[in-house]
XYZ file of C-alpha atoms in Angstrom:
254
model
C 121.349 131.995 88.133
C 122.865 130.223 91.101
C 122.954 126.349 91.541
C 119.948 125.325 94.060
C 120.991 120.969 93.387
C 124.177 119.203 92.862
C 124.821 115.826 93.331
C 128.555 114.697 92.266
C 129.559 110.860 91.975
C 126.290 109.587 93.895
C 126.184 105.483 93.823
C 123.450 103.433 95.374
C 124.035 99.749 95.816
C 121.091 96.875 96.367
C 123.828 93.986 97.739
C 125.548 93.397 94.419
C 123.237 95.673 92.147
C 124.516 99.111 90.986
C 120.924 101.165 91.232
C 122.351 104.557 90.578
C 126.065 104.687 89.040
C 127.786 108.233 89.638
C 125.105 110.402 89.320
C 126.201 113.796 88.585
C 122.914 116.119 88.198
C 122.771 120.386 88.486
C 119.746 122.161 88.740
C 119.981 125.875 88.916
C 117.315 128.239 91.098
C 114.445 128.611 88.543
C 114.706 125.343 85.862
C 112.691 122.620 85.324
C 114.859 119.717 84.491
C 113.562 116.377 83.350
C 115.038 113.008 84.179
C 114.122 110.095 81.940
C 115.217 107.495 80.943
C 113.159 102.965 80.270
C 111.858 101.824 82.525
C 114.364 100.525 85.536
C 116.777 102.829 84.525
C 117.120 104.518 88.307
C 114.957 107.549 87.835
C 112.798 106.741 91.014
C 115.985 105.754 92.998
C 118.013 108.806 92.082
C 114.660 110.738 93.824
C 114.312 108.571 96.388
C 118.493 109.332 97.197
C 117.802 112.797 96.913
C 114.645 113.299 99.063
C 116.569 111.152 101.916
C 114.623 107.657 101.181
C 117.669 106.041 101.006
C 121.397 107.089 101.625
C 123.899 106.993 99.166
C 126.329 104.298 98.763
C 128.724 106.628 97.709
C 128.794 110.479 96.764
C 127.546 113.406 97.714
C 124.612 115.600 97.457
C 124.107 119.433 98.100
C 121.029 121.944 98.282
C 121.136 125.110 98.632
C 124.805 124.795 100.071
C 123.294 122.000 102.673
C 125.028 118.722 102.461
C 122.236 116.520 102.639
C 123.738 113.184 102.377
C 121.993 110.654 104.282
C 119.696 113.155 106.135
C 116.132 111.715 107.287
C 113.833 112.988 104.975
C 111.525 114.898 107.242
C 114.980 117.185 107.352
C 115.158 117.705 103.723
C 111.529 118.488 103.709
C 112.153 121.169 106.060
C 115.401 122.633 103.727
C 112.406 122.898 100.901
C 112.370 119.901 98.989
C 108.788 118.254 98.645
C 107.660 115.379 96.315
C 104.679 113.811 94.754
C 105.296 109.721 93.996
C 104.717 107.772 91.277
C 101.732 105.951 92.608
C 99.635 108.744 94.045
C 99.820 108.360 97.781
C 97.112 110.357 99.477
C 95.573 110.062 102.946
C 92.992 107.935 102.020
C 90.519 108.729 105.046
C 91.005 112.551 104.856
C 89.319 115.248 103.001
C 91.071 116.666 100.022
C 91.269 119.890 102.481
C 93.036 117.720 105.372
C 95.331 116.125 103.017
C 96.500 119.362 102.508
C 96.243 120.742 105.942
C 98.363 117.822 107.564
C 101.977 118.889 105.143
C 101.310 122.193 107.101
C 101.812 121.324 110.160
C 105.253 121.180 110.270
C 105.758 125.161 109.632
C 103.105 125.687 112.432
C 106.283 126.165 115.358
C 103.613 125.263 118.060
C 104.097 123.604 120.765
C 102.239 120.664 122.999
C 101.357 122.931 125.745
C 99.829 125.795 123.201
C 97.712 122.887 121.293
C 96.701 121.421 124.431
C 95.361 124.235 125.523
C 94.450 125.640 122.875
C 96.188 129.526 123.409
C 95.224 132.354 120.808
C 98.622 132.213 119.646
C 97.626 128.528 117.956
C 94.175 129.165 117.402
C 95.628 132.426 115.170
C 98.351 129.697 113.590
C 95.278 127.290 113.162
C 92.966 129.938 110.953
C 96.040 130.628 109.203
C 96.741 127.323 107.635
C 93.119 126.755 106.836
C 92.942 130.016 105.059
C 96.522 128.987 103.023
C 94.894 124.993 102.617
C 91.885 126.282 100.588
C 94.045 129.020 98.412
C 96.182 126.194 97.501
C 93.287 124.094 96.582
C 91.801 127.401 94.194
C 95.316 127.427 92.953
C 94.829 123.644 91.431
C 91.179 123.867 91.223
C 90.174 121.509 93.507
C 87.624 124.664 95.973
C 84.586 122.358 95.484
C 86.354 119.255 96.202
C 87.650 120.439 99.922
C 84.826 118.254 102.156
C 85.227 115.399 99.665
C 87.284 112.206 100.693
C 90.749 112.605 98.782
C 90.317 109.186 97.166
C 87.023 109.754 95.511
C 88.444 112.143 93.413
C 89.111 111.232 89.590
C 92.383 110.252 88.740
C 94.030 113.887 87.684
C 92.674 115.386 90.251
C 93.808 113.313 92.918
C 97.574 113.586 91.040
C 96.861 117.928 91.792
C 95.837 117.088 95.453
C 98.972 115.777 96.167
C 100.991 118.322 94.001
C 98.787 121.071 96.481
C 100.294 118.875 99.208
C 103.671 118.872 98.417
C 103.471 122.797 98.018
C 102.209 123.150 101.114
C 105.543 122.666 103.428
C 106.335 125.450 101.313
C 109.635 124.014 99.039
C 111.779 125.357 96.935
C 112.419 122.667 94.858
C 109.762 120.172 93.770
C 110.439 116.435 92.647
C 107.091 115.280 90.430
C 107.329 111.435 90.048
C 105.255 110.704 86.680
C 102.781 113.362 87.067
C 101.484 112.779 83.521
C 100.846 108.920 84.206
C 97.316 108.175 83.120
C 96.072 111.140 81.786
C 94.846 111.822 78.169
C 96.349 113.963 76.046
C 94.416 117.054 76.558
C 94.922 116.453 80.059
C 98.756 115.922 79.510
C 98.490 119.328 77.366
C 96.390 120.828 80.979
C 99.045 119.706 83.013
C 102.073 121.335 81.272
C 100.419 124.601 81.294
C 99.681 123.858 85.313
C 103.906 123.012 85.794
C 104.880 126.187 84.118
C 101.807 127.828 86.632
C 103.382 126.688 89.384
C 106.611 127.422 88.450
C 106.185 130.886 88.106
C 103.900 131.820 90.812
C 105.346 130.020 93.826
C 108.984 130.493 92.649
C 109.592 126.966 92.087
C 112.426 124.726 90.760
C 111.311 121.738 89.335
C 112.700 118.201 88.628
C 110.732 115.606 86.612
C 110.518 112.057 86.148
C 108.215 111.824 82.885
C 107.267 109.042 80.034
C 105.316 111.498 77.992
C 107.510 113.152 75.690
C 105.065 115.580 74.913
C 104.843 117.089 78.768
C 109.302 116.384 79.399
C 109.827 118.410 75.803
C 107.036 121.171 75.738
C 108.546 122.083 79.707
C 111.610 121.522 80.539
C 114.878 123.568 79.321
C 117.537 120.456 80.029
C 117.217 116.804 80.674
C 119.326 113.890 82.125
C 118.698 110.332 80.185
C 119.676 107.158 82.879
C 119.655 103.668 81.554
C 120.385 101.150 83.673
C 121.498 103.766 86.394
C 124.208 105.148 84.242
C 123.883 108.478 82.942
C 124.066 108.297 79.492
C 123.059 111.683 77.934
C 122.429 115.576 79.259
C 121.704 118.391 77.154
C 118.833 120.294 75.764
C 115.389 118.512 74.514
C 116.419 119.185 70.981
C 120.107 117.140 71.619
C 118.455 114.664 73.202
C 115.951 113.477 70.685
C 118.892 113.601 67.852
C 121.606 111.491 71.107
C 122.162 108.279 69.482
C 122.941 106.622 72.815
C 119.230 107.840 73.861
C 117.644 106.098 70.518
C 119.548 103.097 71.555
C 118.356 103.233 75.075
C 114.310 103.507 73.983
C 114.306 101.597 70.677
C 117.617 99.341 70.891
C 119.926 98.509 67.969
C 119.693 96.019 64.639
């Protein structure tokens, strides 16, 4: 299993606040890691660094033997790193089908003059995505929901619409930013079995910001704990509920 992530000593600074304090994370071709951690702790940020929102202060970060540093993050999108956020951001005027139509257009490789004019060669490119925009949407169940305006759709569904976004531009590694926030628990146990769906059929590796220990422990094989941007704990689920550095972090000390 060969090592898709690496970041090694990565530091973000806000002025005089350490965000992120050497941030050393792996993720091999296949995982799904989870990264938790109170709230505050840098979780968010350490994404954000990653998918090119910000640039490190200090550090460096590698995919799939890219350095990546500082690169815009339409780049890294390109490389095959997508993301959902932790407060759902969907076209709000689109259709659930154009929500996921628009994250295809960057592997169209057509150019003004062929759109323009509309050549066969785009017209053919143009049938294809549709056809790909509504299997993703039977993939996450959302076929009924394709004329309806993204926003009208109930909470958990709207969190799947932009999961069927993200794996539209087609990554190989997918950042999910809270996915579980909101939902109920049989919906938490619904979305863990979707995550491992995923996984498998679209040859995903997956990284995880989570609150719900029942979703970060029934999926992923390793996690990284943050507090206060520090790393302070990596192992398996099972070491990490018994870390007493990770009890101190959640519950605090006498």
């Amino acid at each position: 299993m060969s090592t898709l992530l690496e970041t090694k000593n990565v530091n973000k600074k806000f002025g005089g606040l350490a965000a992120v304090t050497e941030l050393n994370l792996r993720v091999d071709e296949g995982e799904i890691i989870g990264l938790i951690g109170p709230n505050g702790a840098g979780k968010t940020t350490s994404f954000n660094l990653i998918t090119g929102v910000y640039t490190p202060t200090s550090g460096s970060i590698t995919f799939a033997g890219h350095d990546i540093t500082g690169m815009k993050p339409h780049g890294i999108t390109r490389l095959g790193v997508a993301r959902t956020f932790q407060n759902i951001r969907l076209f709000k005027e689109m259709s659930v089908l154009e929500n996921v139509l628009v994250a295809q257009h960057m592997r169209m490789g057509t150019n003004i003059l062929e759109a323009t004019l509309r050549l066969p060669s785009y017209m053919k490119r143009e049938r294809h995505i549709h056809e790909r925009a509504r299997t993703l949407l039977a993939e996450v169940g959302l076929s009924e929901h394709e004329n309806a305006k993204a926003t009208s759709l109930p909470y958990g569904k709207q969190r799947r619409l932009e999961i069927a976004r993200a794996l539209a531009t087609e990554p190989k590694l997918l950042f999910l930013d809270e996915p579980a926030a909101g939902m109920n628990p049989q919906e938490s146990v619904e979305l863990m079995e979707f995550i491992l769906k995923i996984r498998d059929q679209f040859k995903l590796t997956i990284v995880l910001i989570e609150h719900h220990m029942q979703v970060v422990m029934g999926v992923c094989k390793r996690l990284y704990v943050l507090d206060y941007g520090v790393t302070i704990a990596h192992g398996t689920p099972e070491e990490i509920q018994n870390n007493p550095k990770v009890i101190e972090a959640y519950l605090g000390v006498e």
